[in-house]
Short mmCIF file of C-alpha atoms in Angstrom, two decimals:
data_model
loop_
_atom_site.label_atom_id
_atom_site.label_comp_id
_atom_site.label_asym_id
_atom_site.label_seq_id
_atom_site.Cartn_x
_atom_site.Cartn_y
_atom_site.Cartn_z
CA MET A 1 45.30 75.39 -175.07
CA GLY A 2 46.29 77.78 -172.50
CA ASN A 3 48.28 78.32 -169.32
CA LYS A 4 48.80 74.93 -167.23
CA PHE A 5 49.08 74.27 -163.73
CA LYS A 6 50.49 71.42 -162.01
CA VAL A 7 50.78 70.03 -158.64
CA ASP A 8 54.68 70.51 -157.12
CA PHE A 9 54.96 69.92 -153.27
CA SER A 10 58.40 69.05 -153.28
CA GLU A 11 58.26 69.37 -149.45
CA MET A 12 55.68 66.84 -149.17
CA GLU A 13 57.62 64.46 -151.07
CA ALA A 14 58.40 62.45 -147.94
CA PHE A 15 54.50 62.04 -147.08
CA ALA A 16 53.61 61.22 -150.67
CA LYS A 17 56.29 58.38 -150.51
CA ARG A 18 54.98 57.10 -147.16
CA LEU A 19 51.39 57.08 -148.75
CA GLU A 20 52.43 55.12 -151.80
CA ALA A 21 54.47 52.95 -149.64
CA ALA A 22 51.35 52.16 -147.90
CA GLY A 23 49.61 51.33 -151.11
CA GLN A 24 47.76 54.54 -151.66
CA ASP A 25 46.80 55.53 -155.15
CA LEU A 26 47.68 59.32 -155.35
CA HIS A 27 46.24 60.00 -158.73
CA PRO A 28 42.82 60.78 -157.21
CA VAL A 29 44.40 63.42 -154.81
CA PHE A 30 46.40 65.01 -157.53
CA GLU A 31 43.57 65.11 -159.99
CA LYS A 32 41.11 66.66 -157.23
CA ALA A 33 43.82 69.29 -156.72
CA LEU A 34 43.92 70.14 -160.00
CA GLU A 35 40.30 70.26 -160.61
CA ASP A 36 39.76 72.74 -157.54
CA THR A 37 42.57 74.72 -158.79
CA SER A 38 40.64 75.22 -162.15
CA GLU A 39 37.50 75.79 -160.22
CA ALA A 40 39.26 78.57 -158.14
CA ILE A 41 40.93 80.51 -160.90
CA THR A 42 38.24 80.40 -163.65
CA PRO A 43 35.84 83.02 -161.97
CA GLY A 44 38.60 85.45 -161.62
CA ILE A 45 39.24 85.22 -165.60
CA GLU A 46 35.60 85.59 -165.98
CA GLN A 47 35.54 88.60 -163.82
CA ALA A 48 38.70 90.08 -165.65
CA MET A 49 36.63 89.78 -168.92
CA ASP A 50 33.61 91.49 -167.62
CA GLY A 51 35.72 94.36 -166.25
CA SER A 52 37.74 94.72 -169.54
CA GLN A 53 38.00 97.69 -171.59
CA TYR A 54 37.61 95.33 -174.55
CA ASN A 55 34.40 93.98 -175.53
CA PHE A 56 34.38 90.07 -175.09
CA ASP A 57 30.73 89.72 -176.32
CA ARG A 58 31.06 91.18 -179.71
CA THR A 59 31.31 88.14 -181.25
CA GLY A 60 31.62 85.83 -178.21
CA ARG A 61 34.44 83.44 -179.52
CA THR A 62 36.94 84.43 -176.64
CA ARG A 63 34.46 84.24 -174.04
CA ASN A 64 33.32 80.98 -175.24
CA SER A 65 36.67 79.63 -175.37
CA LEU A 66 37.18 79.81 -172.05
CA LEU A 67 37.99 76.42 -170.32
CA LYS A 68 35.33 75.63 -167.94
CA ASN A 69 35.69 72.09 -167.01
CA PRO A 70 38.95 70.91 -168.48
CA SER A 71 40.38 67.35 -167.90
CA VAL A 72 43.56 66.44 -166.19
CA GLU A 73 46.17 65.36 -168.18
CA TRP A 74 48.79 62.99 -167.22
CA GLU A 75 52.22 62.26 -168.51
CA GLY A 76 53.79 59.54 -166.58
CA ASP A 77 53.55 60.47 -162.89
CA VAL A 78 53.12 64.58 -163.85
CA ALA A 79 49.57 65.69 -163.82
CA ARG A 80 48.59 68.99 -165.51
CA ILE A 81 45.29 70.86 -166.22
CA PRO A 82 44.84 73.50 -168.59
CA VAL A 83 43.42 76.91 -167.66
CA GLY A 84 42.60 79.95 -169.51
CA PHE A 85 41.47 79.96 -173.13
CA ASP A 86 41.42 77.08 -175.74
CA ILE A 87 43.57 78.68 -178.48
CA ASN A 88 42.44 76.25 -181.16
CA ASP A 89 38.89 76.99 -180.38
CA GLY A 90 38.22 80.70 -180.55
CA GLY A 91 40.88 81.70 -177.88
CA LEU A 92 43.59 83.09 -179.89
CA ALA A 93 42.59 86.70 -179.56
CA SER A 94 43.22 86.23 -175.50
CA ILE A 95 46.75 86.32 -176.32
CA PHE A 96 46.80 89.53 -178.09
CA LEU A 97 44.40 91.04 -175.33
CA MET A 98 46.72 90.03 -172.61
CA PHE A 99 50.01 91.05 -174.22
CA GLY A 100 49.03 93.68 -176.44
CA THR A 101 49.85 94.60 -179.88
CA PRO A 102 51.39 97.74 -181.62
CA THR A 103 48.02 99.26 -181.66
CA ILE A 104 46.26 98.23 -178.88
CA PRO A 105 47.66 98.09 -175.11
CA PRO A 106 47.79 94.93 -173.14
CA ASP A 107 44.74 94.23 -170.76
CA ARG A 108 46.73 93.84 -167.47
CA ALA A 109 43.77 92.48 -165.40
CA LEU A 110 42.95 89.75 -167.87
CA TYR A 111 47.01 88.82 -167.90
CA ASN A 112 47.11 88.73 -164.17
CA SER A 113 43.86 86.62 -163.79
CA ILE A 114 45.96 83.71 -165.23
CA PHE A 115 49.56 84.61 -164.85
CA GLY A 116 49.63 86.80 -161.87
CA SER A 117 51.42 86.04 -158.51
CA ASP A 118 48.45 86.24 -156.58
CA VAL A 119 46.82 83.66 -158.82
CA ARG A 120 49.85 81.34 -158.53
CA LYS A 121 49.55 81.71 -154.73
CA LYS A 122 46.01 80.97 -154.80
CA ALA A 123 46.48 77.86 -156.71
CA ALA A 124 49.40 76.70 -154.54
CA ASP A 125 47.27 77.19 -151.49
CA VAL A 126 44.20 75.15 -153.00
CA GLN A 127 46.30 72.54 -153.95
CA LYS A 128 48.05 72.33 -150.64
CA LYS A 129 44.66 71.95 -148.74
CA VAL A 130 43.54 69.34 -150.96
CA PHE A 131 46.95 67.43 -150.32
CA LEU A 132 47.06 68.00 -146.55
CA ASP A 133 43.52 67.03 -146.14
CA TYR A 134 44.13 63.96 -147.93
CA ILE A 135 47.09 63.24 -145.96
CA ARG A 136 45.26 63.80 -142.47
CA LYS A 137 42.55 61.58 -143.60
CA ALA A 138 45.00 58.69 -144.86
CA LEU A 139 47.41 59.01 -141.78
#
């Protein structure tokens, strides 16, 4: 799979502990935060493909490998959601397009649509909003 986002709000740990102590199950709020992150990030990836110098529609495999409705994955108390391209299902070319090869230059817009600092900030903002909304309702 491609890149993954995770929820990491160290500064909100005290609120989370209070909610857990009050018997609140935080899994649904973390899942919503990650699902909303995917929904916020994916259109930017599609936009980068549409504006790319490379033809994503020649075979359609790379475009079709874009993860549009990924599932949240849990490892213990850590939740993650894959974003970007499914490398095992036609998305391998996305790596060469984002990073370039000796014969083709990298597609910086595509790279930044997944790994860029603006995208990281957007993801953090989306997750923080979901978490704060939940805290306001719960407390």
